[in-house]
Short mmCIF file of C-alpha atoms in Angstrom, two decimals:
data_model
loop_
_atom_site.label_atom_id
_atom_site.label_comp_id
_atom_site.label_asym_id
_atom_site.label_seq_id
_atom_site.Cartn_x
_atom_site.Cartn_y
_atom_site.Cartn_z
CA UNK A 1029 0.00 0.00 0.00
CA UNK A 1030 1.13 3.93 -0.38
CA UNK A 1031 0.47 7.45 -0.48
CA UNK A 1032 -1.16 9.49 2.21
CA UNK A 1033 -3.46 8.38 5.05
CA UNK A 1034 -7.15 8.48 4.33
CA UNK A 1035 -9.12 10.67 6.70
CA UNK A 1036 -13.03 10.11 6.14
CA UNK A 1037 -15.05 12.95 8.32
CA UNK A 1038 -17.28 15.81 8.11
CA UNK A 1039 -16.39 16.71 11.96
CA UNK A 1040 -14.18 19.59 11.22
CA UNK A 1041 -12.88 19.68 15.25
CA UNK A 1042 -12.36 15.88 14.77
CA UNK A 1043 -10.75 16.80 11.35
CA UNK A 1044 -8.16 19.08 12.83
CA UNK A 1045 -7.24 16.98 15.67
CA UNK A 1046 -6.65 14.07 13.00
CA UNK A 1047 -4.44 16.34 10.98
CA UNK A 1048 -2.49 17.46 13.80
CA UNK A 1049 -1.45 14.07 14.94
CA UNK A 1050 -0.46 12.84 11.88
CA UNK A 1051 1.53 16.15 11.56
CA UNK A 1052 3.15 15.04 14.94
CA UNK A 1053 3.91 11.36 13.57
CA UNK A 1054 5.08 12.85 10.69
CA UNK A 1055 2.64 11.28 7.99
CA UNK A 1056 0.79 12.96 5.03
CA UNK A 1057 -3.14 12.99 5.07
CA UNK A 1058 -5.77 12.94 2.37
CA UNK A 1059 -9.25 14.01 3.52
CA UNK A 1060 -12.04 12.43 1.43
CA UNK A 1061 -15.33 14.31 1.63
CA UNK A 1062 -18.77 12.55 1.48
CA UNK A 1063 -18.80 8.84 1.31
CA UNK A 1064 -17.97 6.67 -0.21
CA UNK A 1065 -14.45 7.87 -0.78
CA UNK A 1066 -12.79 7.83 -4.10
CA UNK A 1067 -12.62 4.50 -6.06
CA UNK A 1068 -8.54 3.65 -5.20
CA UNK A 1069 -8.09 5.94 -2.40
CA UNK A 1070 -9.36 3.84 0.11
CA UNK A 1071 -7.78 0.54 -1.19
CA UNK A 1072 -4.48 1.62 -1.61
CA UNK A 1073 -3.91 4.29 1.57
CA UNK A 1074 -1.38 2.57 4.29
CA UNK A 1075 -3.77 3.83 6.87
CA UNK A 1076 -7.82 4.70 6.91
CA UNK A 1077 -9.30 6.74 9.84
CA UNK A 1078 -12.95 6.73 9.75
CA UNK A 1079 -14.08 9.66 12.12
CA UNK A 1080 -17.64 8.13 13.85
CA UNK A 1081 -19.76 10.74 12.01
CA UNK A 1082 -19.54 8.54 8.52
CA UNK A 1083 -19.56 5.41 10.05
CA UNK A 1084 -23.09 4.88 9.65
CA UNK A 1085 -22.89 5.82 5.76
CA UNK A 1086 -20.32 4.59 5.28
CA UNK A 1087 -21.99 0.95 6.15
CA UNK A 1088 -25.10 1.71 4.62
CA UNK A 1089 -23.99 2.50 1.18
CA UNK A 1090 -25.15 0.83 -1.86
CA UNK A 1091 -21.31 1.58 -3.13
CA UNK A 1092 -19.59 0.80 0.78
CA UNK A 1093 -15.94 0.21 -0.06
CA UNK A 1094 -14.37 -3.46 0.47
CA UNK A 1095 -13.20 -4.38 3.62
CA UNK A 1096 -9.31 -4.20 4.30
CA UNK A 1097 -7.19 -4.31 7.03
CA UNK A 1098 -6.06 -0.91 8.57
CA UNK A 1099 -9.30 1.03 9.22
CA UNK A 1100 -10.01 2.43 12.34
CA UNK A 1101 -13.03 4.17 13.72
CA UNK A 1102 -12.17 7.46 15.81
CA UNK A 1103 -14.98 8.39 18.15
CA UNK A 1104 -15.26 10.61 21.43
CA UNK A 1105 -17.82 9.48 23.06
CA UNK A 1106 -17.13 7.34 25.71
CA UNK A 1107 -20.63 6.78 26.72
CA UNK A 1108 -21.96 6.21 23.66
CA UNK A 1109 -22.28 1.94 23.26
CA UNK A 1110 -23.35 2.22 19.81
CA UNK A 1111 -19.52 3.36 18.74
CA UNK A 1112 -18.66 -0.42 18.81
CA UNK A 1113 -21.64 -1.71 16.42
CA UNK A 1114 -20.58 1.11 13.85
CA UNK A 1115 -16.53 -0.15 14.13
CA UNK A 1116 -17.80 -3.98 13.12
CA UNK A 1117 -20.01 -2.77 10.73
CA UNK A 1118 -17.10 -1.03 8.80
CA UNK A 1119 -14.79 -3.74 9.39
CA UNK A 1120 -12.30 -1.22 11.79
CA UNK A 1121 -9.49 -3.13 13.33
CA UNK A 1122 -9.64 -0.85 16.28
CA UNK A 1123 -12.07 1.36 17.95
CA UNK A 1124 -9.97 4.35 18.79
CA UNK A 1125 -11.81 7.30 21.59
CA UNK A 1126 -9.81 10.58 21.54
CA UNK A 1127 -8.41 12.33 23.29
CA UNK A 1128 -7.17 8.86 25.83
CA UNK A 1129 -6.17 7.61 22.88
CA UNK A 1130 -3.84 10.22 20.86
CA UNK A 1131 -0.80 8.81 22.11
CA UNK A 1132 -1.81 5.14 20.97
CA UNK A 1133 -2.76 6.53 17.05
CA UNK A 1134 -0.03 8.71 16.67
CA UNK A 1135 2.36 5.71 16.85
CA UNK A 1136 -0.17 3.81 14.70
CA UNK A 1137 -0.38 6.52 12.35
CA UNK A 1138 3.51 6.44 12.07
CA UNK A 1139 3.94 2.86 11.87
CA UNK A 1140 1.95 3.10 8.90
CA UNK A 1141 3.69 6.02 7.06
CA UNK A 1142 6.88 4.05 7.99
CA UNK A 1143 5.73 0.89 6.43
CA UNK A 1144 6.04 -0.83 9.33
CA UNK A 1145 5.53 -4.86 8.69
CA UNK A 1146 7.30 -7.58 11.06
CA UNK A 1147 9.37 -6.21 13.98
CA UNK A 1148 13.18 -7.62 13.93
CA UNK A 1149 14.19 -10.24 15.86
CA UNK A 1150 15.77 -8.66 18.68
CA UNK A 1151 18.78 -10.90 19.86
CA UNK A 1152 20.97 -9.76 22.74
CA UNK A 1153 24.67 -11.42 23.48
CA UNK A 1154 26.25 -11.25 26.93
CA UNK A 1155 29.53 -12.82 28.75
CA UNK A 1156 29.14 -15.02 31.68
CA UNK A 1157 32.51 -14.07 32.91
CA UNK A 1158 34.85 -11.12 31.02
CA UNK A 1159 36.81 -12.54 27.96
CA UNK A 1160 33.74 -14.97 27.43
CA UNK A 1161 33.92 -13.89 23.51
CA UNK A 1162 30.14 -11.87 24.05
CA UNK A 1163 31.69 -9.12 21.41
CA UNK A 1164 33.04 -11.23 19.13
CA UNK A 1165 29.66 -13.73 18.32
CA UNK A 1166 27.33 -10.31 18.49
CA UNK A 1167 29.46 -8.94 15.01
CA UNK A 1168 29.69 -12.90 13.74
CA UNK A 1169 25.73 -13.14 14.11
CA UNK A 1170 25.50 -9.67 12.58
CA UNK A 1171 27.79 -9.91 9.86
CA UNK A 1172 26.27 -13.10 9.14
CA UNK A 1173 23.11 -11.84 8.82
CA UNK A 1174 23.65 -9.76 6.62
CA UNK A 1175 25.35 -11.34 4.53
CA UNK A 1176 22.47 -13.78 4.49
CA UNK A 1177 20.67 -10.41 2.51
CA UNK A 1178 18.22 -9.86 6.30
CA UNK A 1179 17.99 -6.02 7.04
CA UNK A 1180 20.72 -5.45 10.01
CA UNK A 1181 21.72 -3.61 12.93
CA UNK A 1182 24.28 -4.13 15.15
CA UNK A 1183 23.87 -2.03 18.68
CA UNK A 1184 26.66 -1.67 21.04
CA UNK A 1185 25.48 -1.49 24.08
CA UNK A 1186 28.40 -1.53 26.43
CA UNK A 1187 30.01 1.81 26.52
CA UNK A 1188 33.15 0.74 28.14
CA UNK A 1189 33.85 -2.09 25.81
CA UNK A 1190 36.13 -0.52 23.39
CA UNK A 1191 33.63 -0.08 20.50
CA UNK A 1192 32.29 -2.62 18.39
CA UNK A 1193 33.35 -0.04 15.57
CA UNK A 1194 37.22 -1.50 16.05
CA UNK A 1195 36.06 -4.92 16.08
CA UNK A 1196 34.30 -4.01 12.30
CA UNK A 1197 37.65 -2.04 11.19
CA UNK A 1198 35.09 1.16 10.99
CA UNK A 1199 36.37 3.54 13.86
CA UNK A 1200 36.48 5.97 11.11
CA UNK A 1201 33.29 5.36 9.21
CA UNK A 1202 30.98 8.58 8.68
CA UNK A 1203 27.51 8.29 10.92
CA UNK A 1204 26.10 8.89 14.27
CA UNK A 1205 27.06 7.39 17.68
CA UNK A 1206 25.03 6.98 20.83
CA UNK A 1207 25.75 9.84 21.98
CA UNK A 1208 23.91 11.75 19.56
CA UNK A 1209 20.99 10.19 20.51
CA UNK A 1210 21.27 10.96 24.61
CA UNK A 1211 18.64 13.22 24.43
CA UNK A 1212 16.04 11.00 22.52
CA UNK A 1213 12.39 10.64 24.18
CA UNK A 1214 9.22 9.35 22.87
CA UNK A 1215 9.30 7.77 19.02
CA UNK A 1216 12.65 8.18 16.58
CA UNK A 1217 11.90 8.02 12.75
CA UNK A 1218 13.10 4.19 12.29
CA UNK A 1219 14.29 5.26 8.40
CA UNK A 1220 16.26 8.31 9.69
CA UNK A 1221 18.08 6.34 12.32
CA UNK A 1222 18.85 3.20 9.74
CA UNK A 1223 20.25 6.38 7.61
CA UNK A 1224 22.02 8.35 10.09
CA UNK A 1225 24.54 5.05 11.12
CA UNK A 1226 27.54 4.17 9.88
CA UNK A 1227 27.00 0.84 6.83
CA UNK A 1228 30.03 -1.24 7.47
CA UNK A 1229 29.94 -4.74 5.62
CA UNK A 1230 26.65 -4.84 4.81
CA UNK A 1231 25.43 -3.85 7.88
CA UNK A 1232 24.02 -0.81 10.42
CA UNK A 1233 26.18 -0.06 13.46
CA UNK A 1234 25.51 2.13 16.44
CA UNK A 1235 28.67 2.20 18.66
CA UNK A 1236 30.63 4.52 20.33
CA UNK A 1237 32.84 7.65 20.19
CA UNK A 1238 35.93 8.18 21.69
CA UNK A 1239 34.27 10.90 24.14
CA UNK A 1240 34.35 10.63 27.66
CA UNK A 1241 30.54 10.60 27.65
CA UNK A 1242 29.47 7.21 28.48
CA UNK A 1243 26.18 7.33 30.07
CA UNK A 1244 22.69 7.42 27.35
CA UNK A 1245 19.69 7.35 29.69
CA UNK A 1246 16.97 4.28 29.51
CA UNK A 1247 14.08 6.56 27.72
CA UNK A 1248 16.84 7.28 24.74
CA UNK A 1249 17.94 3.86 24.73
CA UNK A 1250 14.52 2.72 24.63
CA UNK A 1251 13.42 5.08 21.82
CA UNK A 1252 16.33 4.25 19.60
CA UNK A 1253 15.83 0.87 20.30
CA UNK A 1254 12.05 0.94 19.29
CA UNK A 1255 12.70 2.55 16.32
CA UNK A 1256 15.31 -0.06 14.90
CA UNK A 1257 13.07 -2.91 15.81
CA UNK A 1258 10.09 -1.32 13.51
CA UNK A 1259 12.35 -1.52 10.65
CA UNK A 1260 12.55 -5.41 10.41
CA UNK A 1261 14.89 -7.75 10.08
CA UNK A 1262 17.50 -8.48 12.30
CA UNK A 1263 18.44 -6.37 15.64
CA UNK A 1264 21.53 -7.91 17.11
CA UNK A 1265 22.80 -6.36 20.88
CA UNK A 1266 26.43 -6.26 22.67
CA UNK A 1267 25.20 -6.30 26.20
CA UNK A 1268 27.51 -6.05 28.97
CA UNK A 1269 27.65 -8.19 31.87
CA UNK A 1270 26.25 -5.81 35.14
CA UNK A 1271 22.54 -5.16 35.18
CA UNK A 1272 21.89 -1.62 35.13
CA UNK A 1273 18.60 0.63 34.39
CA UNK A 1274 19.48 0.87 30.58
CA UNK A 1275 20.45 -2.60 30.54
CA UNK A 1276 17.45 -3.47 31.59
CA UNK A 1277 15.41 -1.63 29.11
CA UNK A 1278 17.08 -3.51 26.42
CA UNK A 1279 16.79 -6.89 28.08
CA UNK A 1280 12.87 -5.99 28.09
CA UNK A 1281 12.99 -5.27 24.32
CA UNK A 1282 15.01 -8.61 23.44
CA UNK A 1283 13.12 -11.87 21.71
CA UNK A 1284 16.04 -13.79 22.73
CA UNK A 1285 19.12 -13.31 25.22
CA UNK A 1286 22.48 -15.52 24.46
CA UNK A 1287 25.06 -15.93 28.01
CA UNK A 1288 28.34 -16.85 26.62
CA UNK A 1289 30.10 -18.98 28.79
CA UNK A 1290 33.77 -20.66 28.10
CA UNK A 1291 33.92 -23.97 29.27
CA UNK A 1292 35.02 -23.87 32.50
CA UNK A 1293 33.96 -24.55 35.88
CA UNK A 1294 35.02 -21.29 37.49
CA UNK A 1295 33.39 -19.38 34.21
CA UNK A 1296 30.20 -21.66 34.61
CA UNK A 1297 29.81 -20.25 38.87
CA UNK A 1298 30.40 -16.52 37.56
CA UNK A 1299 28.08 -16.73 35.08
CA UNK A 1300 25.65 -17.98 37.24
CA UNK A 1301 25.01 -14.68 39.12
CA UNK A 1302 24.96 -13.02 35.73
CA UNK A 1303 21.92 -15.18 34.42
CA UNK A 1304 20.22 -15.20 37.93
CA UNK A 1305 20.30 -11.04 37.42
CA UNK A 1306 19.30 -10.79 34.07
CA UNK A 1307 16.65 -13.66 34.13
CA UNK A 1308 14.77 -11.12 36.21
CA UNK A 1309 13.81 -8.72 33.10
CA UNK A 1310 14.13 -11.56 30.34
CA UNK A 1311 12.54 -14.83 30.35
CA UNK A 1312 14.07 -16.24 27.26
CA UNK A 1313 18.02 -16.46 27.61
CA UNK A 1314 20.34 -19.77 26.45
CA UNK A 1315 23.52 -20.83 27.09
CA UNK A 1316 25.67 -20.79 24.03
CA UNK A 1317 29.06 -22.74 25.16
CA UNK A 1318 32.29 -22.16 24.26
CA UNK A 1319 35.19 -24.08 23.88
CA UNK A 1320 37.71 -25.93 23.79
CA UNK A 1321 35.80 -28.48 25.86
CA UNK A 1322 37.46 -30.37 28.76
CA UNK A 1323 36.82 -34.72 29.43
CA UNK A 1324 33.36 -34.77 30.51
CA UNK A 1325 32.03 -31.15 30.23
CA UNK A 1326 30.21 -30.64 27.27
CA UNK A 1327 27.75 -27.90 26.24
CA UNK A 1328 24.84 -29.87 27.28
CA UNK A 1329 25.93 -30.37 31.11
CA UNK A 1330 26.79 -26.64 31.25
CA UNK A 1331 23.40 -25.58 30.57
CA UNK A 1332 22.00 -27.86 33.06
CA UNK A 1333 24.25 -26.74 35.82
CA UNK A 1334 23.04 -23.12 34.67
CA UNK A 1335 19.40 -24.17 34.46
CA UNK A 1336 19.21 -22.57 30.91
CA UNK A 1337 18.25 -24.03 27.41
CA UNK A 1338 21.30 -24.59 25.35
CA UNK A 1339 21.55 -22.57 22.33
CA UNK A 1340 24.80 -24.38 21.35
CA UNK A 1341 28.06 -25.55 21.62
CA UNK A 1342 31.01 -22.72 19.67
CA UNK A 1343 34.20 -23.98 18.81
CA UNK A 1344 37.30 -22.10 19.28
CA UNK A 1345 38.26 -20.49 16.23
CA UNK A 1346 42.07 -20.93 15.10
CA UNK A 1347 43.46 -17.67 14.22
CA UNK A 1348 40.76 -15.23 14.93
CA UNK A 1349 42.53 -12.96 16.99
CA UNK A 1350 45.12 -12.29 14.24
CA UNK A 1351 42.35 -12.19 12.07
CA UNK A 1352 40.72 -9.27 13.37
CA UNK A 1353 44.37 -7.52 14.39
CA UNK A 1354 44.63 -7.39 10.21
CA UNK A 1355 41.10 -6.53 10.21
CA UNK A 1356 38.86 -9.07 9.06
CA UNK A 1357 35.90 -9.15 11.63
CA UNK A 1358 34.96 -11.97 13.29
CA UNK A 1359 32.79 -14.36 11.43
CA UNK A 1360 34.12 -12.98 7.98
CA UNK A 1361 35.50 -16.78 6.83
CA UNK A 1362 32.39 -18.19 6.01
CA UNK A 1363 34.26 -22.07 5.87
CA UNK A 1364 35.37 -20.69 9.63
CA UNK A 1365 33.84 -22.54 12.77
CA UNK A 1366 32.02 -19.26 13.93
CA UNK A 1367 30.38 -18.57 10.89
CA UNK A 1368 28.79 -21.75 10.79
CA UNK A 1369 27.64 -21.53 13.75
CA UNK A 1370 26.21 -18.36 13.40
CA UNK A 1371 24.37 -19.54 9.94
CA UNK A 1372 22.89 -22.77 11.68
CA UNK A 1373 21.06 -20.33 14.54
CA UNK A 1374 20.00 -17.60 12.04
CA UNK A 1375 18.40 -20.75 9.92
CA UNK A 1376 16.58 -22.01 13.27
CA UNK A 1377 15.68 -18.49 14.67
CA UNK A 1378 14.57 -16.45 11.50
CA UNK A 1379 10.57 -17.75 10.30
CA UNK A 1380 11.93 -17.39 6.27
CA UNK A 1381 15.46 -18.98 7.35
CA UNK A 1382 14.91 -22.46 6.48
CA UNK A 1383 17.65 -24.29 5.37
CA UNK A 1384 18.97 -27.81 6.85
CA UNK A 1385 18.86 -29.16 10.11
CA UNK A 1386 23.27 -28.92 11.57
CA UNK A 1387 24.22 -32.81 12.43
CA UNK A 1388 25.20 -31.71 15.87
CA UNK A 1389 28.56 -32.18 17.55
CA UNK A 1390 30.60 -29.04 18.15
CA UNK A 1391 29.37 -26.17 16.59
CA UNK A 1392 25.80 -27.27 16.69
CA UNK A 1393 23.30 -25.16 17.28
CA UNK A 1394 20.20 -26.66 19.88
CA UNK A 1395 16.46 -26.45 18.15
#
């Protein structure tokens, strides 16, 4: 669907307070007058909003337009039962009553200019214990990604970890870092922010500078992270290991949580308290395991100990460190350990990812 959104009213006060908002979300409107509107307007507008006046002729008339998704009914009175018999009679998704609900149909009205379709999986990656490799499989599962052709973003969101910018060999790529975005409240344009960040192979990045600014506050965080979700795709997150406010608001957005964890006793009890602290705000988090793996610890035991699903076994990778050094980023070898295991859990976790089911053994990644 595209062009403008249809507004169908004769309420001129309702009229105005329709424009306004999608002013505020930023969306062109098309006001059709009389009913029924315009043979192509109403089938091909990303958004209809049918103010309760027309309602009734709307229904009623020998020429009523087809049904379709994305019509709502806007009404104002609260009292008024009948408001619901007119939105099923139209077919309206959603009754909507101003003004309680302005906040609600601005972000629907925005969603809609955007083209909004099928939020991105939102995966976060985080170290049992420091050194657990957290960094380095968040840029293999992004880079992998995209290189798959998904739509992806790579978020940094441990500002004391060096920069996931160095890990990408893109410290001096042109685009935004979080600290633009400190001062961000309520909804950011998902297309301007995909824009606004540095593209390094094939991919979005939002990282840091080399300020001594360190600290974004959980509404930004959570309005930046909002508005790359709404874009689709993939959203792939560098968490760090303490639990802080702004931690937590990301751990609240996430589909899915990774804990790294090498595999090693000592590296299995610390990253015990990190899981019990984060399985407070997110309900989904694996174990992925990394090795080399000692006589009789294998991934599977590790995630029991843990009490955590196991998202898979990683191998150590042979040469990686030099790798990146020369400035090939982690997961770049696609015949590599790490990007294999990074393509077997995109083909599990992604709806369209398909693909066959991994053998198992090291490297595997668990259903």
């Amino acid at each position: 669907m595209t062009g403008s959104i249809l507004i169908v009213t004769e309420d001129e006060k309702l009229l105005d307070d329709l424009l306004r908002l999608c002013a505020a979300a930023g969306a062109e409107a098309e006001v059709a007058h009389g009913a029924p509107p315009v043979q192509g307007r109403w089938e091909n507008a990303p958004l209809v909003l049918v103010g309760d006046d027309r309602a009734d002729a709307l229904y009623r008339s020998a020429r009523a337009p087809a049904r379709r998704p994305g019509v709502l009914l806007i009404g104002r009175d609260l009292d008024d039962p009948g408001v619901w018999r007119r939105g099923v009679g139209i077919g309206a998704e959603h009754v909507v009553l101003l003004p309680d609900g302005e906040s609600w149909l601005t972000g629907r009205i925005a969603d809609a200019a955007e083209g909004v379709g099928r939020q991105a999986l939102t995966v976060g990656v985080m170290g049992g214990r420091g050194g657990a490799g957290a960094s380095t499989l968040a840029c293999a599962l992004a880079l992998t990604a995209a290189r798959a052709g998904h739509r992806t973003m790579l978020v940094d969101g441990d500002p004391l970890g060096g920069g996931l910018d160095i890990l990408l060999g893109g410290e001096r790529a042109e685009g935004l870092r979080w600290p633009a975005f400190a001062d961000s409240r309520g909804r950011v344009g998902g297309a301007a922010l995909e824009e606004s960040l540095p593209r390094l192979h094939g991919l979005r990045l939002l990282s840091w500078d080399r300020g001594e600014s360190a600290a974004v506050p959980p509404e930004a965080v959570r309005a930046v992270l909002g508005a790359a979700r709404r874009r689709g795709g993939v959203v792939v997150v560098d968490l760090p290991r303490r639990l802080d406010e702004t931690v937590a608001e990301v751990l609240a957005q996430l589909d899915l949580g990774l804990l790294v964890v090498p595999a090693e006793l000592r590296a299995v009890a610390a990253t015990q308290r990190v899981a019990s602290r984060a399985g407070l705000v997110l309900r989904d988090m694996r174990a992925v395991v990394r090795g080399p793996f000692g006589a009789g610890l294998d991934g599977a035991e590790i995630a029991r100990l843990l009490g955590l699903r196991l998202a898979g076994e990683m191998p150590s990778e042979t040469g990686l460190p030099a790798a990146v050094e020369a400035g090939r980023p982690p997961g770049a070898d696609t015949r590599g350990p790490l990007a294999r295991f990074c393509s077997e859990f995109w083909a599990r976790a992604l709806p369209e990812g398909g693909g066959a089911r991994p053998a198992g053994g090291r490297g595997s990644v668990a259903a």
